């Protein structure tokens, strides 16, 4: 009888054009705004118009954690 019930670990990510080893693909999901300009995978997108036309995610300012929003002094 064959064992039809198996479980394997899966991971996914984006593999940039500049990658020499696809093992680091899972780390390419998010790019912090502070380091996006120095990472090779995001540098060309920042130079082009794609990120300036609101197609790339931007860092939101003024968003706070919900811990003290309901408290007033």
PDB file of C-alpha atoms in Angstrom:
ATOM      1  CA  UNK A   1       0.000   0.000   0.000  1.00  0.00           C
ATOM      2  CA  UNK A   2       1.271   3.481  -0.840  1.00  0.00           C
ATOM      3  CA  UNK A   3       1.594   6.209   1.720  1.00  0.00           C
ATOM      4  CA  UNK A   4      -0.513   9.024   0.266  1.00  0.00           C
ATOM      5  CA  UNK A   5      -0.314  11.311   3.273  1.00  0.00           C
ATOM      6  CA  UNK A   6       2.995  13.138   3.409  1.00  0.00           C
ATOM      7  CA  UNK A   7       3.932  16.545   4.675  1.00  0.00           C
ATOM      8  CA  UNK A   8       6.746  18.720   3.367  1.00  0.00           C
ATOM      9  CA  UNK A   9       7.955  22.123   4.400  1.00  0.00           C
ATOM     10  CA  UNK A  10       7.360  24.831   1.812  1.00  0.00           C
ATOM     11  CA  UNK A  11       8.691  28.345   1.526  1.00  0.00           C
ATOM     12  CA  UNK A  12       8.285  30.996  -1.105  1.00  0.00           C
ATOM     13  CA  UNK A  13       9.785  34.316  -2.070  1.00  0.00           C
ATOM     14  CA  UNK A  14      10.806  36.569  -4.909  1.00  0.00           C
ATOM     15  CA  UNK A  15      14.018  35.820  -6.765  1.00  0.00           C
ATOM     16  CA  UNK A  16      15.485  39.056  -8.179  1.00  0.00           C
ATOM     17  CA  UNK A  17      17.318  39.217 -11.474  1.00  0.00           C
ATOM     18  CA  UNK A  18      20.618  39.867  -9.701  1.00  0.00           C
ATOM     19  CA  UNK A  19      20.484  36.730  -7.523  1.00  0.00           C
ATOM     20  CA  UNK A  20      23.240  34.192  -7.959  1.00  0.00           C
ATOM     21  CA  UNK A  21      21.776  31.791  -5.396  1.00  0.00           C
ATOM     22  CA  UNK A  22      17.982  31.302  -5.120  1.00  0.00           C
ATOM     23  CA  UNK A  23      18.225  30.193  -1.470  1.00  0.00           C
ATOM     24  CA  UNK A  24      17.813  33.797  -0.260  1.00  0.00           C
ATOM     25  CA  UNK A  25      14.467  34.294  -1.993  1.00  0.00           C
ATOM     26  CA  UNK A  26      12.428  34.228   1.218  1.00  0.00           C
ATOM     27  CA  UNK A  27      14.192  37.366   2.439  1.00  0.00           C
ATOM     28  CA  UNK A  28      13.010  39.407  -0.537  1.00  0.00           C
ATOM     29  CA  UNK A  29       9.412  39.834   0.603  1.00  0.00           C
ATOM     30  CA  UNK A  30       9.766  43.205   2.345  1.00  0.00           C
ATOM     31  CA  UNK A  31      12.243  46.015   1.892  1.00  0.00           C
ATOM     32  CA  UNK A  32      12.676  48.563   4.675  1.00  0.00           C
ATOM     33  CA  UNK A  33      12.675  52.073   3.272  1.00  0.00           C
ATOM     34  CA  UNK A  34      16.042  52.787   4.860  1.00  0.00           C
ATOM     35  CA  UNK A  35      17.820  49.999   2.984  1.00  0.00           C
ATOM     36  CA  UNK A  36      15.829  49.786  -0.263  1.00  0.00           C
ATOM     37  CA  UNK A  37      18.130  52.218  -2.065  1.00  0.00           C
ATOM     38  CA  UNK A  38      21.244  50.169  -1.345  1.00  0.00           C
ATOM     39  CA  UNK A  39      19.827  46.731  -2.146  1.00  0.00           C
ATOM     40  CA  UNK A  40      20.468  45.700  -5.728  1.00  0.00           C
ATOM     41  CA  UNK A  41      17.033  44.145  -6.192  1.00  0.00           C
ATOM     42  CA  UNK A  42      15.186  47.396  -5.398  1.00  0.00           C
ATOM     43  CA  UNK A  43      17.671  50.012  -6.633  1.00  0.00           C
ATOM     44  CA  UNK A  44      16.488  50.068 -10.257  1.00  0.00           C
ATOM     45  CA  UNK A  45      12.830  50.287  -9.239  1.00  0.00           C
ATOM     46  CA  UNK A  46      13.585  53.297  -7.059  1.00  0.00           C
ATOM     47  CA  UNK A  47      15.446  55.034  -9.881  1.00  0.00           C
ATOM     48  CA  UNK A  48      12.621  54.495 -12.351  1.00  0.00           C
ATOM     49  CA  UNK A  49       9.179  56.063 -12.164  1.00  0.00           C
ATOM     50  CA  UNK A  50       7.534  52.905 -10.819  1.00  0.00           C
ATOM     51  CA  UNK A  51       8.066  53.762  -7.165  1.00  0.00           C
ATOM     52  CA  UNK A  52       7.366  57.439  -7.576  1.00  0.00           C
ATOM     53  CA  UNK A  53       3.875  56.789  -8.934  1.00  0.00           C
ATOM     54  CA  UNK A  54       2.598  55.027  -5.789  1.00  0.00           C
ATOM     55  CA  UNK A  55       3.087  51.533  -7.146  1.00  0.00           C
ATOM     56  CA  UNK A  56       5.641  50.610  -4.504  1.00  0.00           C
ATOM     57  CA  UNK A  57       4.690  50.503  -0.841  1.00  0.00           C
ATOM     58  CA  UNK A  58       5.591  53.576   1.134  1.00  0.00           C
ATOM     59  CA  UNK A  59       6.389  54.042   4.737  1.00  0.00           C
ATOM     60  CA  UNK A  60       3.411  55.431   6.612  1.00  0.00           C
ATOM     61  CA  UNK A  61       4.015  58.248   9.033  1.00  0.00           C
ATOM     62  CA  UNK A  62       1.921  58.963  12.068  1.00  0.00           C
ATOM     63  CA  UNK A  63       0.569  55.463  12.565  1.00  0.00           C
ATOM     64  CA  UNK A  64       0.808  54.427  16.192  1.00  0.00           C
ATOM     65  CA  UNK A  65       0.305  51.166  17.951  1.00  0.00           C
ATOM     66  CA  UNK A  66      -3.164  50.794  19.457  1.00  0.00           C
ATOM     67  CA  UNK A  67      -1.962  50.644  23.059  1.00  0.00           C
ATOM     68  CA  UNK A  68      -2.787  54.169  24.218  1.00  0.00           C
ATOM     69  CA  UNK A  69      -5.236  55.496  21.645  1.00  0.00           C
ATOM     70  CA  UNK A  70      -8.250  55.344  23.959  1.00  0.00           C
ATOM     71  CA  UNK A  71      -6.618  56.975  26.969  1.00  0.00           C
ATOM     72  CA  UNK A  72      -6.994  60.666  27.704  1.00  0.00           C
ATOM     73  CA  UNK A  73      -5.381  62.666  30.454  1.00  0.00           C
TER      74      UNK A  73
END
